[in-house]
Each structure stands twice: as C-alpha cells, then as structure tokens.
Amino acid sequence: MAEQPHTGDVHLTDYLRVLVRRRYVGLLAFLTVFVSVSIHTFLAVPIYEASATVQIKDASNKNILSELVQLDRTNPIAEEIEIIKSRTVAEEVVRKLRLDTVLISFPAGVGLEFSALDVGRRMKGRVFTLTLDNEDGDFTVAGKDGELGRGRINEPFVANGDRADEYVKFLLGGGPAVPGVWFRFQQPMFRQAVANIQGNIDVRPVGDKTNILRVVYRDANPDTARDVVNAVVDTYRKRNIDENAAEARETLKFIEAQREALQAGLEESEMRLRDFKTENNVMSLPDETTSMIHSYAEFAGERSRLEIEERHYASILGALDKSGPTGFSLPSVNRENTVLSNLALTLSDLQGKRQELVADFTEDHPDVKKIDEQIADLRGKIREVVETTLVTIKARMAEIDDILQRFSDEMKTLPDKERSLAELVRAKEVNSEIYTFLLQKREEARITEAATIGNIRIIDEAQQPLRPISPNVRLNLMLGFVAGLLLAIGVAFFLEFIDDSLKSTEEVERFVKRPIYGMIPRIPDKRALEGGEPSPASANLVTHHSPRSPISEAFRTLRTNIHFANPDVPIRELLITSAGPSEGKSTIVSNLALTIANTGKKTILIDCDLRKPNVHNFFDLSRDPGVTTILSGEADWRDIVHPTQTENLFVLPSGPIPPNPTEMLSSHAMREMMETFRREFDMILLDSPPVVAVTDAAILSSFVHSTLLVVELGRSRGAGVNRAIDLLEKVNANLLGVITNSISSGYRYDYGGYHYYYYYADGEKKKRRKRRGGRYGYY
C-alpha cells in the first residue's frame, strides 16, 4: 500500500468528510446488509413455541420397597428433566402423534383420513404423490421413479418393490372421493423423527428452589408445537404412574410368594406349641427367658429380610448370565438402589439405541458392535455393584448368625422342659413377626397399586401459540440496520485507509506544503445532446456560459490570487500543468484565460501539449495549424492565432502532433516565439503535458515567469504531486503553488459563499431576486 500522507491533527469534520466522499459505497454496503437481513426475515419460516408447566411433588417419603430393602430413594429435578427429554418418551410421542408420517398439501375439508403408513427401510425419506382418479375412490401412488401402484379408498394399500425392504403400506379412509385431489406423503427414518423431538424440546426449572418444570417445544406448525408438548407431558405423567404401579405389583407378587411359605410354618409352630403346653401342663416361661426369645426373634426377622435381599440380588446375577445384549432389565425391587438405578437407566437407553440400529443395519455393523461393547461394559459394572452388595449382605448375615448361635447356646443351659418350650415359643415368635410384617406390606401394596397417581401434577397445559417467536421482525430489522450502518462506516474508512490520493484542500496544504491559489469546484458531467451524442468540450467553459455561478467565482478568485502573487512585478507568463494526466489542467487554463481576458488584458492561450492537445476543443477550433506550424517556420503566428468570442482572448492550438515534441519545445524557435508573444500580449497562458509523465512541462517552465500545478482531489497521489514539484524545482521553475480541482459538494464550505458576496455586490435589487437553478449552480 502506498504511503499515506501525514494529516496531523484529526477533527470530527475529517471523519464527516470521509463519510461524504464514500457515501455511495457506504450506501451500497448498508443496503446490501439491510436488504439481505430483511429478505431473510420476511422469507424465513415462522417458528412457534408452546409450553406447559408441571410440578414434581416431593417423593421423599419411603415407599414399600424402601422399607423392605432398607434403601433410600432419591428423585432430584435434574433426573426428572433427563427423563422428560429421554429417547423413550420421544419415541412414545412420535408413535402417539404419528410424527413419522409427513403429509404435504393434504386436502382439508374433503373428509379424507390417512393412517397406518409403513414403508420399508429403503423407502424411508422418499416423497410419494397420491392422486384421486375418479369418484369411485380409485387413486394412484407415484414416486420419483414413476408409478408405484393403484388403490382404493377404505382399502389397505400395499405396494411391494423388487426387494423386501422396498414396500409401502397405508390406509386412506373417509370420503367422498373428489377426482384430481392430490397430496404428498413421506415417512422419514423413525429415529430421525425421534431425534427431531429431542432436539427441539427444552425442559428447564422455573425458579431456583422450586419443583416446577417448564416443558417447551418449537415447531413451524403451531398445532404441532402444542400437541407435542401436551403429548410429552402426558406420556411422562403416565410413565410415572405406571412405574409406581409396577413397583407395587412386583412387591405384591414377591410378598405373596413369601407369605404362603411363612403361613404354613407359622401354623405348624403354633400347633406344636399348643400341643406341648397341653401335654406338659406348662403355660409360660420366666421373664428372662421371654426377653431372650424376643431378642432372638428380632434378629431372626432381620436375617430373613437380608435373605430376601440376597435372593433378589442373586436373581440379578442370574438375569445377567441368562439374558442377551438387550434382554436384561433391573428388577423393580432393586431400583431403590441409586447406583444400580442410574446404571440400569443408561443400559436401557443403550439397548433402545441398539434396537433402532438393528432395525436399519445388520448385527455386524460397526455402530451395532460399538453399542454392544458399551452394553457389555455397563453389564460388567452392574455385576460389580451387585457382587459387592452381596458380600456386604452375607457379612451382616454372618454377624447375625453368631448372635443367634449365642442365644441358642444360652437356651441349651435351660432345663429340658423349659428349653423345649422356649424353642417352640421362639419358632412361633419368629414366624409370627415375619408373617405379620408381610401381611402388612401386602395390604399396603394392594392399596398402593390401586391408588397410584404418581408424583407429577400438570399445572398448565400447552395452548396453541398465537404469534411466532422467530423471526423477530422488529429486532432483526433493527440489528440489520445497525449492522449495515457499521459495515458502511467500516467500508468507508477502510477504502479511505487504502486510498493514498489527496482528498481535501487541508490534506493538500499539509502534505504538499505549497500555497493554494485556487479551489475549483467540480464541474458537472457533460450533458448529452438531443441526438444522443455527448455535448462538446466547449460546454466546460463555465466562465463563458455561466459567469455568475460559484464555479466562475472560483476562477475569478484564482485570477485575483495570481494578480497579487507579486504586486511589484505582475505575472505575465503562466504555465498550468499537473503531476498526472486527466487532472483538469486544460479546463482550468481555458477558463482562467477567459477570466483574465474579461479584465481587459490582451491574453493568449497556447496549447503546448503536443502529445494529447485539447484546448482547441474548448473553443471549437481546428487543431491544425498551430504551435508546431510556427516552430517549423511554415507560417507566421499572425495567420495562425485565433481570436475568440471573448474580447481580448486569443488561442493558439497545438498544430500537427510532431514525432519529437520535446525537441520542438526546447528549440530556439520556441524561445523566439515566446519573446514575440511577450511584446504582443499582456498575459501568456500555456497548457502543457503532465510533469511526471514527460519532460515537456519542465522544459516549458524555463520559458515562463511562473508555474501553477493542478491537483485533482480524489485522483492526484501525494507522492506523484511531490515528484512533480521535485522535477520542477530541479529546472529552477518558479512554482507559485497549486490549484485544487474537482472539489465535490462535500466541500461547499470552501466556496459556497461566493454567490452571496456576488449578489451583495450586484445591488439590493438583484440580491432580492429569486435565484434560478442552472447547470453550474445558482445564478
């Protein structure tokens, strides 16, 4: 990137000028962002959000199984959230709402019902079109590969492909049939529909210390959003009830099996005790012996409960050994064990995923094998937990056996008759305590099974959302407006940063460090003539066509500055040049010549640009003959110099373009011609080629008293201007300063006041006259 000019202190007006200069690019960037955001906002599919709130009641009270196996149950909110978002609940919702069936453009109000869609694995995701053919209810089903089959309303449709997994089955019921009615249907992969439910549902707590959850679902269809939320909540509530009832049923089944065995033992022990008392005429035992028997019964009851736990944990090990990868599930009685419960929940989820994969792939598929490895790892962890628990239970049973053995040894020291009675009483007490315990739990289990309502309460059901939550039109448009504005400003300053041109008169003063003799506004673009051809170059003679415009006033200011550049020695020869081509030097020198001639000075304008002359176009003159004609001695200058419509102004065109312009301009003939013009004219103005491009301007600057350098704002580079100044100084040219050209409307403060002064000077009557708009400004 070119070296940037040093700009010194930066003011707010400098930033404003940057925005004004780059307004079109900035506006384009702003419109690009804002229109893009607007199009996206108004074309985006509206998304609706439905929500329901549920309360998780406190389930801290121990249930039957907790008392039976003496383990605490935990049910934190985080676990309930994961259950609601689980794949199992999502699968049930998909089946209930038939979300694996997608109907496109299904006709409403014709009484048709589409159900029981089932397609093969290879047909999943394909779109089929059903068209009613006649009033009898015949229809045609077609896919992307052509017609799939024909069917009739209220009769099952079955189409089998070439392979077993290419079938399509459904039932179209209702009626009447309307010929020409059509719709499309599709059945995506079941797990894709389940994943869609899981991906769009959100469950979050309401507040920090509440047991209330809000279930939220988003969908493009407001009815679907509402139905999915209600289905999820209802499925979750029913599963909670079924789980509690299942535990009660499992408990009741287990208690009944134990009660029947204990009842027979209790009846036998009671009968033997009764017969012994009758035969031996003994009715009671000493208090010390009775207390010992009660203690023995309590420890015996505890051992029986431990035996129950041992049998159930042993059944888990048996289930692990006998079941396959997907055949194991944790018995209900053991779900009170938090560690086992969490492992079993993870195992159940993996088993469900495996079933989905097996439905689409073979047993040897890498994904199926990966799931099998995870299941095997979890089963190993469950086995470790169960085996550790069994070791703990057996250790406690061994302790109790030692205690019971000590009681038995003490009873052996009793007299024979008292010892026999104590043993019978002990057997009866132990069986009675355990039997009473089981009877109590059986009744509680029956009540629990019949009255299970779960610990879930629905506070608010989901309702159909009235407004979409996305897109937010107002917010999107506001963000688009802000983003577009920021991008526009960023683009403007970025382009300003990489642009090393001189863009303001202040930059010219600071970087070039030469006085500015004139600030010429930008002349409007040339208008086309009625025939479509561009207007001639003479239209740029602003001082002739619009002498009262601000642009003309700028040239008069330039003329004045030149006149007072050296009051003691008036300037009579002036070279107008520029650093690069097409910077407006020919336009400036032509208008300046007109302005000087209007003061009464006899002025000649010489076109010394012998490479690309242009002055003759401004005055509608012929280029030939001209300067080269005089220098070659082919004609006298009096026969070639052209008078113009402006009094005191004469123009000398360039003449034929020579092959050696530099040699002709540096010739002795050129010096003689300049000496002649000094005697004949009051003011000599020369137009020359660019300084940096060729050496012509440097040569011409040695023939004239003064030189002015034209700098076009926004085009001239600072390095190029300084290079031109350096070249002129090397030939000892008298460089007065620079003329800034093409000042845009953003710099009206530089010249906008000219016309006010002009009207004031023109008299009160003209000042009050309404200004009329013209091509070059107000006049």
PDB file of C-alpha atoms in Angstrom, residues 90 93-102 186 188 193 196-197 217 224 228:
ATOM      1  CA  ALA A  90     -39.756 -39.102  22.464  1.00  0.00           C
ATOM      2  CA  VAL A  93     -44.714 -39.160  21.385  1.00  0.00           C
ATOM      3  CA  VAL A  94     -43.727 -39.937  17.790  1.00  0.00           C
ATOM      4  CA  ARG A  95     -45.929 -43.036  17.800  1.00  0.00           C
ATOM      5  CA  LYS A  96     -48.824 -41.288  19.507  1.00  0.00           C
ATOM      6  CA  LEU A  97     -48.870 -38.273  17.177  1.00  0.00           C
ATOM      7  CA  ARG A  98     -47.677 -40.214  14.130  1.00  0.00           C
ATOM      8  CA  LEU A  99     -44.865 -37.750  13.633  1.00  0.00           C
ATOM      9  CA  ASP A 100     -43.060 -40.279  11.477  1.00  0.00           C
ATOM     10  CA  THR A 101     -45.749 -39.590   8.853  1.00  0.00           C
ATOM     11  CA  VAL A 102     -45.329 -36.309   6.970  1.00  0.00           C
ATOM     12  CA  GLN A 186     -43.348 -39.196   3.375  1.00  0.00           C
ATOM     13  CA  PRO A 188     -38.681 -40.310   7.458  1.00  0.00           C
ATOM     14  CA  ALA A 193     -38.300 -38.137  13.908  1.00  0.00           C
ATOM     15  CA  ASN A 196     -36.133 -34.083  15.919  1.00  0.00           C
ATOM     16  CA  ILE A 197     -38.339 -34.234  19.014  1.00  0.00           C
ATOM     17  CA  TYR A 217     -41.224 -27.213  22.134  1.00  0.00           C
ATOM     18  CA  THR A 224     -47.790 -29.482  16.229  1.00  0.00           C
ATOM     19  CA  VAL A 228     -46.060 -32.346  21.105  1.00  0.00           C
TER      20      VAL A 228
END
